[in-house]
Amino acid sequence: MFTDKIYARRRQTLCDKLTAAGHTGLILLPGNLPAPNNYPNNTYPFRQDSTFAYYFGLDLPSLVGVIDTDSTEDTLYGNDLTVDDIIWTGPEPTLAEAAARVGVAHTAPLGALQERVTRALQQSRRLRFLPPYRGETKLQFEDLGLNPEAYSVDLLFAVAEMRERKGPEEIEELERAYLIGYEMHTLAMRMCRRGVVEREIAGAIEGISKSYGRGVSFPPIVSQHGETLHNLHSDGVLGDGRLLLVDAGAEGLAYYCSDHTRTYPVSGKFTSKQRDMYNIVLRSHDEAARVMAPGMMYMEAHTTAQRVLAEGLIGLGLIRGTAEDAVASGVIGGLFMPHGLSHGMGLDVHDCEAFGERTLDFSAWIDRAKASATCIHRATWRLQPGTVLSDEPGIYFIPALIDKCRAEGKFKGIVNYDVLDAYRDFGGIRIEDDILITETGNRTIGQDSGKKIPVTVEELETALS
Ligand code: GLY
Ligand code: MN
């Protein structure tokens, strides 16, 4: 948790942003509720809502923060523990004590929120909230007489603008999450050898994330079938000749995330075919990291990464023509890398994606986003100092997609499908690091830590030896 002043300043800035744009009323920011797993008292580990954590810091369930933009008074609604609760949970600070730690002077029982909402509605005051993404929160809104679909686009943009520009205290937390990621990935490399089951590695690195932080930032992808982008079937037995893709990250104690991918040979040595393909992806990764800068549209970095992939694939005879024509044809996003280069990083591993696509008229961007296999939000994204984003190009050989494109006559004259046949069982390669946009350019999170997750062929072969 940060200091009370940081949270108070963030809430004030949010208020100022909205009132400057003429938007007054109440802002409702619900924290997350406990989420039952297989029966009510057996809950998933508690994960606070990231926006609530950003403005109200507290890592406790069943709280709702209310910011009154007219009086600039903040209130935390929640219930103090009863003795019956304490028997199970142990003592916790009272709501008033917890609220004071994040600079909130006013507290009230959760039951009083209904009256506050009803009163505001009777007074025709605007109630603004973000799109709820959990069923429990949607029901909570409905119980309060609010339509969960009636979220505020103004609030969504104001919050996103703030959360997407990281302050120094947030960057420190991202650096901490990097160090956990470093431990996870280097352990995976040490464990990688013929006969090991993928699950053993997935479980071990998840254990690291839990012992240093709050756990993984998403379920780890540990697979010799890296061509399946989010392959969660970690039941393969490692075999020489295969490439193992490990995409994994951690949430630090303050919820900030890391997200890294490495791909390496189970045998410890790349074959020349694997090395050639690996180095194409690495050049794309390095070139994207080289060009990312403040003021740049994200799509420029995305297209740069695609162009380098195209150059490499032309060099191997998999596609024909020029790299520019290949990128313009959509073949990279349509066949070889069917995902975007980046996503935002922060309190969520895909930062602020709980907000969904920003509700604007995106019609001008739809085709461009579709052709490049990225989402509309990212197609309209401008990098700014404080933006943190992943850099994760890949090349994948997905038999079902290859067959579909070939059967439909797609990318005819561009893709050499006969050469491509020789790669059907190659798998997939992805390389991922997290980048901070600075005032003058960028730096990779973790680059000054003295702990580099091996990434070049030589570094990986040394780590695997
Ligand atoms: N590392 C998983 C993802 O970015 O979707
Ligand atoms: Mn990622």
XYZ file of C-alpha atoms and ligand atoms in Angstrom:
471
model
C 0.000 0.000 0.000
C 1.101 3.545 -0.671
C 0.767 6.548 1.650
C -2.623 8.083 2.496
C -1.555 11.210 0.596
C -1.147 9.291 -2.647
C -4.671 7.874 -2.469
C -6.158 11.230 -1.425
C -4.364 12.949 -4.313
C -5.589 10.375 -6.823
C -9.205 10.804 -5.697
C -8.859 14.581 -5.854
C -7.382 14.390 -9.361
C -10.263 12.193 -10.509
C -12.746 14.671 -9.035
C -10.971 17.580 -10.708
C -10.919 15.855 -14.083
C -14.627 15.164 -14.006
C -15.699 18.545 -12.669
C -13.445 20.347 -15.171
C -15.411 18.565 -17.889
C -18.701 19.630 -16.257
C -19.527 16.212 -14.788
C -20.766 16.394 -11.227
C -22.473 13.867 -8.949
C -21.386 10.728 -7.153
C -18.714 8.257 -8.241
C -19.286 4.712 -7.028
C -16.227 2.495 -6.903
C -17.052 -0.968 -5.548
C -14.283 -3.196 -4.275
C -14.553 -6.879 -5.017
C -16.700 -9.273 -3.017
C -15.592 -12.736 -1.891
C -16.104 -15.172 -4.785
C -17.196 -18.698 -3.824
C -15.411 -21.528 -5.578
C -17.246 -24.795 -4.966
C -19.293 -23.833 -1.893
C -19.923 -20.486 -0.204
C -17.274 -20.683 2.490
C -14.584 -22.024 0.159
C -13.737 -18.888 -1.750
C -11.176 -18.136 -4.449
C -8.209 -16.241 -2.992
C -9.436 -12.672 -2.571
C -8.415 -10.345 -5.402
C -9.270 -6.668 -4.954
C -10.700 -4.724 -7.875
C -7.811 -2.829 -9.443
C -9.578 0.525 -9.722
C -10.733 0.320 -6.106
C -7.150 -0.554 -5.147
C -5.900 2.438 -7.157
C -8.121 4.986 -5.386
C -8.811 3.359 -2.013
C -5.799 1.064 -1.499
C -7.439 -1.345 0.934
C -7.115 -5.044 0.339
C -10.326 -6.035 2.133
C -13.473 -7.514 0.598
C -16.972 -6.012 0.456
C -16.137 -2.304 0.536
C -17.602 0.425 -1.666
C -15.886 3.779 -2.133
C -18.002 6.837 -2.914
C -16.545 10.119 -4.121
C -18.842 13.123 -4.072
C -17.592 15.480 -6.779
C -19.695 18.369 -5.408
C -18.537 18.252 -1.801
C -15.237 16.425 -2.674
C -16.035 14.236 0.317
C -15.018 10.571 0.118
C -16.812 7.825 2.019
C -15.999 4.165 2.519
C -18.959 1.856 3.010
C -18.347 -1.493 4.682
C -19.072 -3.519 7.777
C -16.904 -3.968 10.834
C -16.237 -7.566 11.801
C -18.497 -9.157 14.380
C -17.145 -11.588 16.994
C -18.594 -14.408 14.867
C -16.436 -13.194 11.954
C -13.349 -12.745 14.128
C -13.556 -16.388 15.259
C -12.713 -17.321 11.652
C -10.669 -14.397 10.358
C -8.895 -13.068 13.427
C -9.092 -9.405 14.391
C -8.846 -6.774 11.644
C -8.695 -2.976 11.893
C -12.096 -1.302 12.164
C -13.432 0.264 8.982
C -12.677 3.736 10.355
C -9.060 2.734 11.123
C -8.600 1.163 7.697
C -10.164 4.189 5.988
C -7.822 6.554 7.849
C -4.840 4.673 6.396
C -5.953 5.738 2.911
C -6.928 9.264 3.900
C -10.710 8.732 4.063
C -12.425 10.445 6.991
C -15.995 9.255 6.464
C -17.201 5.683 6.850
C -20.611 4.078 7.042
C -22.070 0.561 7.178
C -22.659 -1.086 3.828
C -26.402 -1.034 4.475
C -26.354 2.784 4.450
C -25.231 2.835 0.808
C -28.773 2.054 -0.364
C -30.118 5.173 1.286
C -27.308 7.302 -0.164
C -27.980 5.990 -3.668
C -31.762 6.404 -3.346
C -31.325 9.962 -2.070
C -28.991 10.856 -4.910
C -31.411 9.442 -7.474
C -34.310 11.366 -5.908
C -32.225 14.535 -6.192
C -31.534 13.696 -9.873
C -27.806 13.561 -9.189
C -25.672 11.565 -11.621
C -24.239 8.312 -10.257
C -21.176 7.240 -12.182
C -19.595 3.800 -12.132
C -17.388 1.633 -14.322
C -18.580 -1.422 -16.252
C -18.779 -4.229 -13.680
C -17.030 -7.408 -14.870
C -17.982 -9.822 -12.054
C -21.430 -11.340 -11.621
C -21.437 -10.522 -7.908
C -20.825 -6.835 -8.596
C -23.540 -6.713 -11.247
C -25.989 -8.169 -8.708
C -24.797 -5.629 -6.133
C -25.657 -2.807 -8.569
C -29.044 -4.337 -9.323
C -29.787 -4.620 -5.592
C -29.036 -0.886 -5.318
C -31.554 -0.198 -8.102
C -28.832 0.578 -10.658
C -28.570 -0.844 -14.162
C -25.048 -2.334 -14.437
C -25.049 -1.562 -18.171
C -25.534 2.154 -17.476
C -21.856 2.745 -16.736
C -20.207 6.092 -17.322
C -17.972 6.561 -20.335
C -16.681 9.861 -18.893
C -15.598 8.094 -15.721
C -14.085 5.244 -17.683
C -11.874 7.599 -19.714
C -10.893 9.683 -16.686
C -9.866 6.592 -14.683
C -8.062 5.016 -17.645
C -6.094 8.212 -18.295
C -4.877 8.163 -14.720
C -4.191 4.439 -14.363
C -2.401 4.236 -17.702
C 0.250 6.814 -16.713
C 2.284 5.204 -13.967
C 3.798 7.250 -11.180
C 7.240 6.502 -9.692
C 5.714 4.542 -6.797
C 3.930 2.301 -9.288
C 7.049 1.750 -11.362
C 8.860 0.627 -8.216
C 6.143 -1.992 -7.706
C 6.415 -3.118 -11.325
C 10.164 -3.545 -10.796
C 9.405 -5.702 -7.744
C 7.008 -7.834 -9.790
C 9.782 -8.178 -12.398
C 12.104 -9.728 -9.833
C 9.488 -12.365 -8.993
C 9.075 -13.014 -12.724
C 12.850 -13.400 -13.004
C 12.818 -16.087 -10.292
C 9.907 -17.868 -11.991
C 11.480 -17.932 -15.442
C 14.954 -18.911 -14.347
C 13.494 -21.738 -12.240
C 11.539 -22.939 -15.303
C 14.799 -22.982 -17.268
C 16.567 -24.975 -14.562
C 13.719 -27.509 -14.503
C 13.486 -27.884 -18.276
C 14.694 -31.320 -19.328
C 13.406 -34.407 -21.128
C 10.839 -36.418 -19.129
C 9.607 -33.569 -16.930
C 5.836 -32.959 -17.140
C 4.905 -29.385 -18.105
C 2.643 -29.210 -15.041
C 5.615 -29.717 -12.714
C 7.165 -26.516 -14.061
C 3.851 -24.632 -14.076
C 3.225 -25.581 -10.451
C 6.736 -24.794 -9.290
C 6.775 -21.318 -10.818
C 3.305 -20.590 -9.478
C 4.695 -21.517 -6.053
C 7.445 -18.922 -6.504
C 4.875 -16.262 -7.365
C 2.915 -17.116 -4.214
C 5.917 -17.190 -1.939
C 7.144 -13.733 -2.998
C 3.885 -12.027 -3.934
C 0.188 -12.593 -4.307
C 0.483 -15.289 -6.926
C 0.434 -15.428 -10.682
C -0.860 -12.510 -12.746
C -2.629 -15.074 -15.004
C -2.509 -18.882 -15.204
C 0.993 -19.793 -16.435
C 1.302 -21.080 -19.993
C 3.929 -23.834 -19.981
C 3.662 -25.784 -23.171
C 5.515 -27.471 -25.993
C 2.518 -26.432 -28.090
C 3.289 -22.746 -27.999
C 1.282 -22.339 -31.204
C -1.840 -22.499 -29.003
C -1.693 -18.951 -27.699
C -3.162 -19.509 -24.258
C -2.387 -23.183 -23.853
C -3.306 -24.149 -20.303
C -3.008 -27.920 -20.866
C 0.249 -28.477 -19.064
C 0.106 -32.251 -19.313
C 2.777 -32.797 -21.957
C 5.970 -34.683 -21.146
C 9.011 -32.706 -22.270
C 10.756 -34.313 -25.207
C 14.035 -33.533 -26.914
C 13.565 -31.704 -30.181
C 10.594 -29.671 -28.934
C 10.493 -26.007 -27.985
C 9.007 -25.151 -24.597
C 7.103 -21.872 -24.354
C 6.767 -20.393 -20.863
C 4.529 -17.323 -20.564
C 4.187 -16.406 -16.909
C 4.123 -13.470 -14.540
C 3.479 -12.547 -10.955
C 1.453 -10.074 -8.963
C 3.522 -8.408 -6.294
C 2.120 -7.678 -2.855
C 0.686 -4.378 -4.124
C -0.968 -6.193 -7.079
C 1.317 -4.757 -9.786
C 2.066 -7.365 -12.431
C 4.832 -8.824 -14.508
C 4.388 -10.771 -17.739
C 7.246 -12.445 -19.602
C 7.542 -15.148 -22.214
C 10.548 -17.212 -23.137
C 10.773 -20.080 -25.614
C 13.652 -22.541 -25.561
C 14.643 -26.042 -26.611
C 14.020 -28.910 -24.216
C 17.331 -30.460 -25.305
C 19.216 -27.301 -24.286
C 20.380 -26.610 -27.866
C 18.394 -24.951 -30.645
C 18.367 -26.790 -33.978
C 19.339 -24.504 -36.848
C 15.684 -24.383 -37.990
C 14.594 -23.380 -34.477
C 17.423 -20.868 -34.117
C 16.570 -19.149 -37.413
C 12.929 -18.761 -36.449
C 13.812 -17.720 -32.892
C 16.125 -14.986 -34.096
C 13.411 -13.554 -36.351
C 11.098 -13.201 -33.344
C 13.935 -11.767 -31.244
C 14.746 -9.160 -33.924
C 11.078 -8.181 -33.987
C 11.007 -7.921 -30.178
C 14.199 -5.834 -30.111
C 13.109 -3.550 -32.929
C 9.725 -2.857 -31.288
C 11.550 -2.035 -28.042
C 13.918 0.229 -29.974
C 11.177 2.322 -31.581
C 8.642 2.666 -28.743
C 8.581 6.308 -27.691
C 6.291 8.902 -26.150
C 3.708 10.357 -28.520
C 3.810 7.365 -30.846
C 0.646 5.508 -31.759
C 0.887 1.944 -30.461
C 0.005 0.682 -33.945
C 3.319 1.992 -35.222
C 5.204 -0.330 -32.857
C 2.821 -3.182 -33.703
C 3.387 -2.684 -37.434
C 7.148 -2.354 -36.956
C 7.204 -5.727 -35.191
C 5.083 -7.261 -37.962
C 7.416 -5.859 -40.650
C 10.479 -7.454 -39.037
C 8.639 -10.781 -38.806
C 7.702 -10.465 -42.481
C 11.329 -9.783 -43.480
C 12.414 -12.920 -41.648
C 9.669 -15.086 -43.113
C 10.537 -13.837 -46.607
C 14.171 -14.794 -45.906
C 13.053 -18.347 -45.081
C 10.902 -18.575 -48.198
C 7.633 -18.834 -46.268
C 6.215 -15.685 -47.800
C 6.952 -13.856 -51.050
C 7.206 -10.209 -52.052
C 8.169 -7.256 -49.901
C 7.756 -6.985 -46.145
C 5.592 -3.855 -46.586
C 3.235 -5.668 -48.957
C 3.081 -8.665 -46.629
C 2.144 -6.479 -43.650
C -0.428 -4.593 -45.726
C -1.983 -7.901 -46.837
C -2.721 -8.817 -43.211
C -0.848 -12.126 -43.500
C 1.179 -11.611 -40.318
C -1.860 -10.987 -38.110
C -4.002 -13.380 -40.119
C -1.704 -16.385 -40.123
C 1.613 -16.100 -38.279
C 0.949 -13.871 -35.250
C -2.785 -13.710 -34.612
C -2.509 -11.368 -31.624
C -1.393 -7.840 -30.876
C 2.191 -6.924 -30.087
C 1.342 -5.419 -26.699
C -1.122 -4.810 -23.950
C -0.969 -2.308 -21.120
C 0.549 -3.473 -17.827
C -0.046 -2.283 -14.306
C -2.487 -3.315 -11.605
C -3.924 -5.725 -14.173
C -1.719 -7.828 -16.380
C -3.873 -6.557 -19.245
C -4.239 -3.161 -17.695
C -7.676 -1.542 -17.667
C -9.093 -4.204 -19.991
C -11.932 -4.695 -17.488
C -13.303 -1.495 -19.058
C -13.748 -3.252 -22.404
C -13.467 -1.349 -25.637
C -13.718 2.374 -24.995
C -17.169 3.435 -26.185
C -16.430 5.854 -28.992
C -17.199 5.766 -32.669
C -14.498 3.321 -33.641
C -15.859 2.665 -37.118
C -12.803 4.172 -38.775
C -10.569 1.762 -36.893
C -12.476 -1.486 -37.122
C -10.990 -2.738 -40.382
C -7.497 -1.730 -39.385
C -7.790 -3.492 -36.055
C -9.251 -6.611 -37.671
C -6.545 -6.836 -40.321
C -3.798 -6.511 -37.763
C -5.323 -8.952 -35.251
C -5.259 -6.471 -32.415
C -8.236 -5.046 -30.550
C -9.854 -1.708 -31.306
C -8.766 -0.096 -28.052
C -5.124 -0.767 -28.803
C -5.587 0.425 -32.383
C -6.362 3.892 -30.986
C -3.739 3.925 -28.249
C -1.081 6.643 -27.990
C 2.004 5.890 -25.892
C 2.863 8.469 -23.258
C 5.511 8.837 -20.573
C 4.402 6.461 -17.826
C 2.727 3.972 -20.174
C 3.844 0.419 -19.414
C 3.176 -2.199 -22.044
C 4.286 -5.654 -23.047
C 6.450 -6.264 -26.118
C 5.529 -9.774 -27.210
C 5.885 -10.720 -30.843
C 5.594 -14.349 -31.852
C 5.505 -16.708 -34.782
C 3.089 -19.620 -34.577
C 2.384 -22.545 -36.854
C -1.254 -23.376 -36.175
C -2.269 -26.314 -38.404
C -6.010 -25.532 -38.212
C -5.402 -21.904 -39.234
C -2.972 -22.851 -42.003
C -5.512 -25.316 -43.427
C -8.340 -22.795 -43.207
C -6.377 -20.041 -44.949
C -5.194 -22.410 -47.648
C -8.686 -23.852 -48.244
C -10.131 -20.338 -48.499
C -7.407 -19.238 -50.916
C -6.279 -16.551 -48.460
C -2.883 -14.873 -48.927
C -2.555 -16.642 -52.288
C 0.596 -15.559 -54.057
C 2.010 -14.303 -50.729
C 2.266 -17.445 -48.626
C 4.272 -20.354 -49.947
C 2.008 -23.045 -48.523
C 4.262 -25.871 -49.762
C 7.224 -24.536 -47.764
C 4.909 -23.878 -44.818
C 4.001 -27.578 -44.725
C 7.452 -28.354 -43.397
C 6.661 -26.276 -40.273
C 3.301 -27.809 -39.353
C 4.681 -29.472 -36.226
C 7.134 -26.692 -35.357
C 5.019 -25.233 -32.537
C 5.233 -21.565 -31.660
C 7.709 -18.981 -30.409
C 6.900 -15.898 -28.350
C 9.309 -13.564 -26.590
C 7.940 -11.033 -24.118
C 9.267 -8.252 -21.924
C 7.589 -5.267 -20.290
C 8.461 -1.747 -21.432
C 8.110 1.606 -19.655
C 7.702 4.644 -21.910
C 9.811 7.490 -20.536
C 9.977 11.209 -21.389
C 12.612 10.541 -24.026
C 12.115 6.954 -25.162
C 11.688 3.792 -23.144
C 13.361 1.296 -20.886
C 12.661 -2.340 -20.181
C 11.297 -3.061 -16.714
C 14.045 -4.913 -14.835
C 16.906 -3.814 -17.094
C 18.750 -2.090 -14.253
C 18.133 -4.840 -11.708
C 21.253 -6.818 -12.591
C 18.988 -9.827 -13.179
C 18.255 -10.388 -16.835
C 15.928 -13.179 -17.892
C 18.043 -14.956 -20.539
C 16.742 -14.109 -24.002
C 19.392 -14.530 -26.703
C 20.151 -17.970 -28.105
C 23.521 -17.932 -26.348
C 22.087 -16.786 -23.016
C 19.359 -19.429 -23.157
C 21.701 -22.252 -24.114
C 23.995 -21.277 -21.237
C 21.074 -21.152 -18.779
C 19.859 -24.549 -19.986
C 23.268 -26.247 -19.856
N 0.824 -13.285 -21.159
C -0.516 -13.583 -21.473
C -1.140 -12.525 -22.277
O -0.568 -11.492 -22.480
O -2.270 -12.667 -22.727
Mn 1.427 -10.563 -22.263
